[in-house]
Amino acid sequence: MFSERLKHLIEYLGISITSFEASIGVSKGAIAKPIKNQKTVGVEVLGKILIKYSNVNLEWLVCGVDSMLKDNRDNRQGNIEDHPSENLITITKDEFIELQRKALRQEDRIRELERQVQELGKTN
């Protein structure tokens, strides 16, 4: 689930949610609320995450596919200042929206399967 992956990223960075929010330049609660309510964030917030922490794998964050980081470099402090040429986001808005839709469909499917498992557990 997106919110769990986002929380995992913040834990990996070794900072609080509030510090993470400040590091990407969003208001207090912009990350905490989606994590608490198990929701996704908007495109603008996601873009800010990827600009500050450009080594984070977008497919992992949105869909849970592949690994958390694009490569094996340690990115705990972000690398925006160190590698400005690497900070270009190379995904179109339509591609991003489709990734979000795919992630939501996967989360819906997971919830449905979890519900079915619970029902099977009740009948046995």
mmCIF file with all atom_site columns, C-alpha atoms in Angstrom:
data_model
loop_
_atom_site.group_PDB
_atom_site.id
_atom_site.type_symbol
_atom_site.label_atom_id
_atom_site.label_alt_id
_atom_site.label_comp_id
_atom_site.label_asym_id
_atom_site.label_entity_id
_atom_site.label_seq_id
_atom_site.pdbx_PDB_ins_code
_atom_site.Cartn_x
_atom_site.Cartn_y
_atom_site.Cartn_z
_atom_site.occupancy
_atom_site.B_iso_or_equiv
_atom_site.pdbx_formal_charge
_atom_site.auth_seq_id
_atom_site.auth_comp_id
_atom_site.auth_asym_id
_atom_site.auth_atom_id
_atom_site.pdbx_PDB_model_num
ATOM 1   C CA . MET A 1 1   ? 0.000   0.000   0.000   1.00 0.00 ? 1   MET A CA 1
ATOM 2   C CA . PHE A 1 2   ? 1.287   3.461   -0.914  1.00 0.00 ? 2   PHE A CA 1
ATOM 3   C CA . SER A 1 3   ? 1.059   4.883   2.605   1.00 0.00 ? 3   SER A CA 1
ATOM 4   C CA . GLU A 1 4   ? 3.066   1.967   4.020   1.00 0.00 ? 4   GLU A CA 1
ATOM 5   C CA . ARG A 1 5   ? 5.795   2.437   1.414   1.00 0.00 ? 5   ARG A CA 1
ATOM 6   C CA . LEU A 1 6   ? 5.930   6.157   2.147   1.00 0.00 ? 6   LEU A CA 1
ATOM 7   C CA . LYS A 1 7   ? 6.256   5.444   5.872   1.00 0.00 ? 7   LYS A CA 1
ATOM 8   C CA . HIS A 1 8   ? 8.976   2.884   5.118   1.00 0.00 ? 8   HIS A CA 1
ATOM 9   C CA . LEU A 1 9   ? 10.879  5.480   3.070   1.00 0.00 ? 9   LEU A CA 1
ATOM 10  C CA . ILE A 1 10  ? 10.724  8.000   5.915   1.00 0.00 ? 10  ILE A CA 1
ATOM 11  C CA . GLU A 1 11  ? 11.919  5.373   8.406   1.00 0.00 ? 11  GLU A CA 1
ATOM 12  C CA . TYR A 1 12  ? 14.759  4.465   6.034   1.00 0.00 ? 12  TYR A CA 1
ATOM 13  C CA . LEU A 1 13  ? 15.759  8.128   5.911   1.00 0.00 ? 13  LEU A CA 1
ATOM 14  C CA . GLY A 1 14  ? 15.893  8.100   9.712   1.00 0.00 ? 14  GLY A CA 1
ATOM 15  C CA . ILE A 1 15  ? 13.794  11.226  10.161  1.00 0.00 ? 15  ILE A CA 1
ATOM 16  C CA . SER A 1 16  ? 10.384  12.029  11.590  1.00 0.00 ? 16  SER A CA 1
ATOM 17  C CA . ILE A 1 17  ? 7.342   12.552  9.406   1.00 0.00 ? 17  ILE A CA 1
ATOM 18  C CA . THR A 1 18  ? 7.361   16.236  10.391  1.00 0.00 ? 18  THR A CA 1
ATOM 19  C CA . SER A 1 19  ? 11.018  16.553  9.345   1.00 0.00 ? 19  SER A CA 1
ATOM 20  C CA . PHE A 1 20  ? 10.234  14.783  6.084   1.00 0.00 ? 20  PHE A CA 1
ATOM 21  C CA . GLU A 1 21  ? 7.367   17.204  5.406   1.00 0.00 ? 21  GLU A CA 1
ATOM 22  C CA . ALA A 1 22  ? 9.707   20.144  6.040   1.00 0.00 ? 22  ALA A CA 1
ATOM 23  C CA . SER A 1 23  ? 12.436  18.649  3.848   1.00 0.00 ? 23  SER A CA 1
ATOM 24  C CA . ILE A 1 24  ? 10.132  18.515  0.821   1.00 0.00 ? 24  ILE A CA 1
ATOM 25  C CA . GLY A 1 25  ? 8.504   21.865  1.540   1.00 0.00 ? 25  GLY A CA 1
ATOM 26  C CA . VAL A 1 26  ? 4.936   20.834  2.344   1.00 0.00 ? 26  VAL A CA 1
ATOM 27  C CA . SER A 1 27  ? 2.710   21.861  5.216   1.00 0.00 ? 27  SER A CA 1
ATOM 28  C CA . LYS A 1 28  ? 2.490   19.917  8.448   1.00 0.00 ? 28  LYS A CA 1
ATOM 29  C CA . GLY A 1 29  ? 0.072   17.047  7.970   1.00 0.00 ? 29  GLY A CA 1
ATOM 30  C CA . ALA A 1 30  ? 0.486   16.819  4.188   1.00 0.00 ? 30  ALA A CA 1
ATOM 31  C CA . ILE A 1 31  ? 2.294   13.502  4.686   1.00 0.00 ? 31  ILE A CA 1
ATOM 32  C CA . ALA A 1 32  ? 1.165   12.524  8.196   1.00 0.00 ? 32  ALA A CA 1
ATOM 33  C CA . LYS A 1 33  ? -2.543  12.470  7.312   1.00 0.00 ? 33  LYS A CA 1
ATOM 34  C CA . PRO A 1 34  ? -2.246  10.226  4.239   1.00 0.00 ? 34  PRO A CA 1
ATOM 35  C CA . ILE A 1 35  ? -0.035  7.828   6.195   1.00 0.00 ? 35  ILE A CA 1
ATOM 36  C CA . LYS A 1 36  ? -2.462  7.761   9.125   1.00 0.00 ? 36  LYS A CA 1
ATOM 37  C CA . ASN A 1 37  ? -5.514  7.337   6.873   1.00 0.00 ? 37  ASN A CA 1
ATOM 38  C CA . GLN A 1 38  ? -3.779  4.946   4.465   1.00 0.00 ? 38  GLN A CA 1
ATOM 39  C CA . LYS A 1 39  ? -4.315  7.244   1.477   1.00 0.00 ? 39  LYS A CA 1
ATOM 40  C CA . THR A 1 40  ? -2.175  8.457   -1.393  1.00 0.00 ? 40  THR A CA 1
ATOM 41  C CA . VAL A 1 41  ? -0.781  11.945  -1.854  1.00 0.00 ? 41  VAL A CA 1
ATOM 42  C CA . GLY A 1 42  ? -1.378  14.297  -4.767  1.00 0.00 ? 42  GLY A CA 1
ATOM 43  C CA . VAL A 1 43  ? 0.823   14.708  -7.800  1.00 0.00 ? 43  VAL A CA 1
ATOM 44  C CA . GLU A 1 44  ? 2.380   17.924  -6.456  1.00 0.00 ? 44  GLU A CA 1
ATOM 45  C CA . VAL A 1 45  ? 3.463   16.292  -3.194  1.00 0.00 ? 45  VAL A CA 1
ATOM 46  C CA . LEU A 1 46  ? 4.784   13.240  -5.007  1.00 0.00 ? 46  LEU A CA 1
ATOM 47  C CA . GLY A 1 47  ? 6.759   15.511  -7.308  1.00 0.00 ? 47  GLY A CA 1
ATOM 48  C CA . LYS A 1 48  ? 8.302   17.283  -4.319  1.00 0.00 ? 48  LYS A CA 1
ATOM 49  C CA . ILE A 1 49  ? 9.329   13.926  -2.843  1.00 0.00 ? 49  ILE A CA 1
ATOM 50  C CA . LEU A 1 50  ? 10.976  12.894  -6.099  1.00 0.00 ? 50  LEU A CA 1
ATOM 51  C CA . ILE A 1 51  ? 12.758  16.232  -6.499  1.00 0.00 ? 51  ILE A CA 1
ATOM 52  C CA . LYS A 1 52  ? 14.236  16.153  -2.985  1.00 0.00 ? 52  LYS A CA 1
ATOM 53  C CA . TYR A 1 53  ? 14.888  12.400  -2.950  1.00 0.00 ? 53  TYR A CA 1
ATOM 54  C CA . SER A 1 54  ? 15.578  11.829  -6.636  1.00 0.00 ? 54  SER A CA 1
ATOM 55  C CA . ASN A 1 55  ? 17.031  8.386   -6.078  1.00 0.00 ? 55  ASN A CA 1
ATOM 56  C CA . VAL A 1 56  ? 13.646  7.032   -4.909  1.00 0.00 ? 56  VAL A CA 1
ATOM 57  C CA . ASN A 1 57  ? 12.151  4.641   -7.437  1.00 0.00 ? 57  ASN A CA 1
ATOM 58  C CA . LEU A 1 58  ? 8.773   6.064   -8.540  1.00 0.00 ? 58  LEU A CA 1
ATOM 59  C CA . GLU A 1 59  ? 7.410   2.639   -9.527  1.00 0.00 ? 59  GLU A CA 1
ATOM 60  C CA . TRP A 1 60  ? 8.204   1.303   -6.066  1.00 0.00 ? 60  TRP A CA 1
ATOM 61  C CA . LEU A 1 61  ? 6.647   4.262   -4.288  1.00 0.00 ? 61  LEU A CA 1
ATOM 62  C CA . VAL A 1 62  ? 3.455   4.320   -6.359  1.00 0.00 ? 62  VAL A CA 1
ATOM 63  C CA . CYS A 1 63  ? 2.974   0.641   -7.274  1.00 0.00 ? 63  CYS A CA 1
ATOM 64  C CA . GLY A 1 64  ? 5.257   -1.374  -4.996  1.00 0.00 ? 64  GLY A CA 1
ATOM 65  C CA . VAL A 1 65  ? 7.236   -2.651  -7.993  1.00 0.00 ? 65  VAL A CA 1
ATOM 66  C CA . ASP A 1 66  ? 11.010  -3.211  -7.897  1.00 0.00 ? 66  ASP A CA 1
ATOM 67  C CA . SER A 1 67  ? 13.249  -1.786  -5.176  1.00 0.00 ? 67  SER A CA 1
ATOM 68  C CA . MET A 1 68  ? 12.907  1.389   -3.120  1.00 0.00 ? 68  MET A CA 1
ATOM 69  C CA . LEU A 1 69  ? 15.987  3.087   -4.600  1.00 0.00 ? 69  LEU A CA 1
ATOM 70  C CA . LYS A 1 70  ? 16.924  3.447   -8.256  1.00 0.00 ? 70  LYS A CA 1
ATOM 71  C CA . ASP A 1 71  ? 20.403  2.138   -7.476  1.00 0.00 ? 71  ASP A CA 1
ATOM 72  C CA . ASN A 1 72  ? 22.402  1.070   -4.449  1.00 0.00 ? 72  ASN A CA 1
ATOM 73  C CA . ARG A 1 73  ? 23.590  4.551   -3.416  1.00 0.00 ? 73  ARG A CA 1
ATOM 74  C CA . ASP A 1 74  ? 22.651  5.637   0.063   1.00 0.00 ? 74  ASP A CA 1
ATOM 75  C CA . ASN A 1 75  ? 20.190  8.507   -0.360  1.00 0.00 ? 75  ASN A CA 1
ATOM 76  C CA . ARG A 1 76  ? 19.343  9.305   3.255   1.00 0.00 ? 76  ARG A CA 1
ATOM 77  C CA . GLN A 1 77  ? 20.064  13.021  2.858   1.00 0.00 ? 77  GLN A CA 1
ATOM 78  C CA . GLY A 1 78  ? 18.699  13.381  -0.647  1.00 0.00 ? 78  GLY A CA 1
ATOM 79  C CA . ASN A 1 79  ? 20.996  14.261  -3.491  1.00 0.00 ? 79  ASN A CA 1
ATOM 80  C CA . ILE A 1 80  ? 19.443  17.355  -4.991  1.00 0.00 ? 80  ILE A CA 1
ATOM 81  C CA . GLU A 1 81  ? 22.384  19.583  -4.064  1.00 0.00 ? 81  GLU A CA 1
ATOM 82  C CA . ASP A 1 82  ? 25.062  17.066  -5.030  1.00 0.00 ? 82  ASP A CA 1
ATOM 83  C CA . HIS A 1 83  ? 23.714  16.038  -8.436  1.00 0.00 ? 83  HIS A CA 1
ATOM 84  C CA . PRO A 1 84  ? 21.506  18.772  -9.915  1.00 0.00 ? 84  PRO A CA 1
ATOM 85  C CA . SER A 1 85  ? 21.571  17.211  -13.394 1.00 0.00 ? 85  SER A CA 1
ATOM 86  C CA . GLU A 1 86  ? 20.011  14.023  -12.012 1.00 0.00 ? 86  GLU A CA 1
ATOM 87  C CA . ASN A 1 87  ? 16.957  15.817  -10.668 1.00 0.00 ? 87  ASN A CA 1
ATOM 88  C CA . LEU A 1 88  ? 14.866  15.790  -13.814 1.00 0.00 ? 88  LEU A CA 1
ATOM 89  C CA . ILE A 1 89  ? 11.647  13.842  -13.537 1.00 0.00 ? 89  ILE A CA 1
ATOM 90  C CA . THR A 1 90  ? 11.267  11.911  -16.746 1.00 0.00 ? 90  THR A CA 1
ATOM 91  C CA . ILE A 1 91  ? 7.658   10.853  -16.512 1.00 0.00 ? 91  ILE A CA 1
ATOM 92  C CA . THR A 1 92  ? 4.702   12.555  -18.088 1.00 0.00 ? 92  THR A CA 1
ATOM 93  C CA . LYS A 1 93  ? 1.654   13.555  -16.121 1.00 0.00 ? 93  LYS A CA 1
ATOM 94  C CA . ASP A 1 94  ? -0.392  10.956  -18.033 1.00 0.00 ? 94  ASP A CA 1
ATOM 95  C CA . GLU A 1 95  ? 2.131   8.236   -17.181 1.00 0.00 ? 95  GLU A CA 1
ATOM 96  C CA . PHE A 1 96  ? 2.043   9.240   -13.544 1.00 0.00 ? 96  PHE A CA 1
ATOM 97  C CA . ILE A 1 97  ? -1.758  9.266   -13.463 1.00 0.00 ? 97  ILE A CA 1
ATOM 98  C CA . GLU A 1 98  ? -1.807  5.802   -15.026 1.00 0.00 ? 98  GLU A CA 1
ATOM 99  C CA . LEU A 1 99  ? 0.675   4.566   -12.391 1.00 0.00 ? 99  LEU A CA 1
ATOM 100 C CA . GLN A 1 100 ? -1.543  5.986   -9.649  1.00 0.00 ? 100 GLN A CA 1
ATOM 101 C CA . ARG A 1 101 ? -4.596  4.297   -11.163 1.00 0.00 ? 101 ARG A CA 1
ATOM 102 C CA . LYS A 1 102 ? -2.711  1.019   -11.400 1.00 0.00 ? 102 LYS A CA 1
ATOM 103 C CA . ALA A 1 103 ? -1.651  1.294   -7.763  1.00 0.00 ? 103 ALA A CA 1
ATOM 104 C CA . LEU A 1 104 ? -5.222  2.037   -6.667  1.00 0.00 ? 104 LEU A CA 1
ATOM 105 C CA . ARG A 1 105 ? -6.529  -0.957  -8.640  1.00 0.00 ? 105 ARG A CA 1
ATOM 106 C CA . GLN A 1 106 ? -3.892  -3.149  -7.002  1.00 0.00 ? 106 GLN A CA 1
ATOM 107 C CA . GLU A 1 107 ? -4.798  -1.841  -3.544  1.00 0.00 ? 107 GLU A CA 1
ATOM 108 C CA . ASP A 1 108 ? -8.502  -2.486  -4.247  1.00 0.00 ? 108 ASP A CA 1
ATOM 109 C CA . ARG A 1 109 ? -7.681  -6.013  -5.409  1.00 0.00 ? 109 ARG A CA 1
ATOM 110 C CA . ILE A 1 110 ? -5.606  -6.639  -2.273  1.00 0.00 ? 110 ILE A CA 1
ATOM 111 C CA . ARG A 1 111 ? -8.461  -5.442  -0.048  1.00 0.00 ? 111 ARG A CA 1
ATOM 112 C CA . GLU A 1 112 ? -10.892 -7.705  -1.909  1.00 0.00 ? 112 GLU A CA 1
ATOM 113 C CA . LEU A 1 113 ? -8.584  -10.701 -1.534  1.00 0.00 ? 113 LEU A CA 1
ATOM 114 C CA . GLU A 1 114 ? -8.072  -9.927  2.167   1.00 0.00 ? 114 GLU A CA 1
ATOM 115 C CA . ARG A 1 115 ? -11.857 -9.781  2.592   1.00 0.00 ? 115 ARG A CA 1
ATOM 116 C CA . GLN A 1 116 ? -12.222 -13.143 0.841   1.00 0.00 ? 116 GLN A CA 1
ATOM 117 C CA . VAL A 1 117 ? -9.547  -14.673 3.065   1.00 0.00 ? 117 VAL A CA 1
ATOM 118 C CA . GLN A 1 118 ? -11.378 -13.404 6.157   1.00 0.00 ? 118 GLN A CA 1
ATOM 119 C CA . GLU A 1 119 ? -14.653 -14.869 4.901   1.00 0.00 ? 119 GLU A CA 1
ATOM 120 C CA . LEU A 1 120 ? -12.985 -18.206 4.233   1.00 0.00 ? 120 LEU A CA 1
ATOM 121 C CA . GLY A 1 121 ? -11.522 -18.129 7.735   1.00 0.00 ? 121 GLY A CA 1
ATOM 122 C CA . LYS A 1 122 ? -14.977 -17.590 9.217   1.00 0.00 ? 122 LYS A CA 1
ATOM 123 C CA . THR A 1 123 ? -16.501 -20.537 7.346   1.00 0.00 ? 123 THR A CA 1
ATOM 124 C CA . ASN A 1 124 ? -13.819 -23.001 8.419   1.00 0.00 ? 124 ASN A CA 1
#
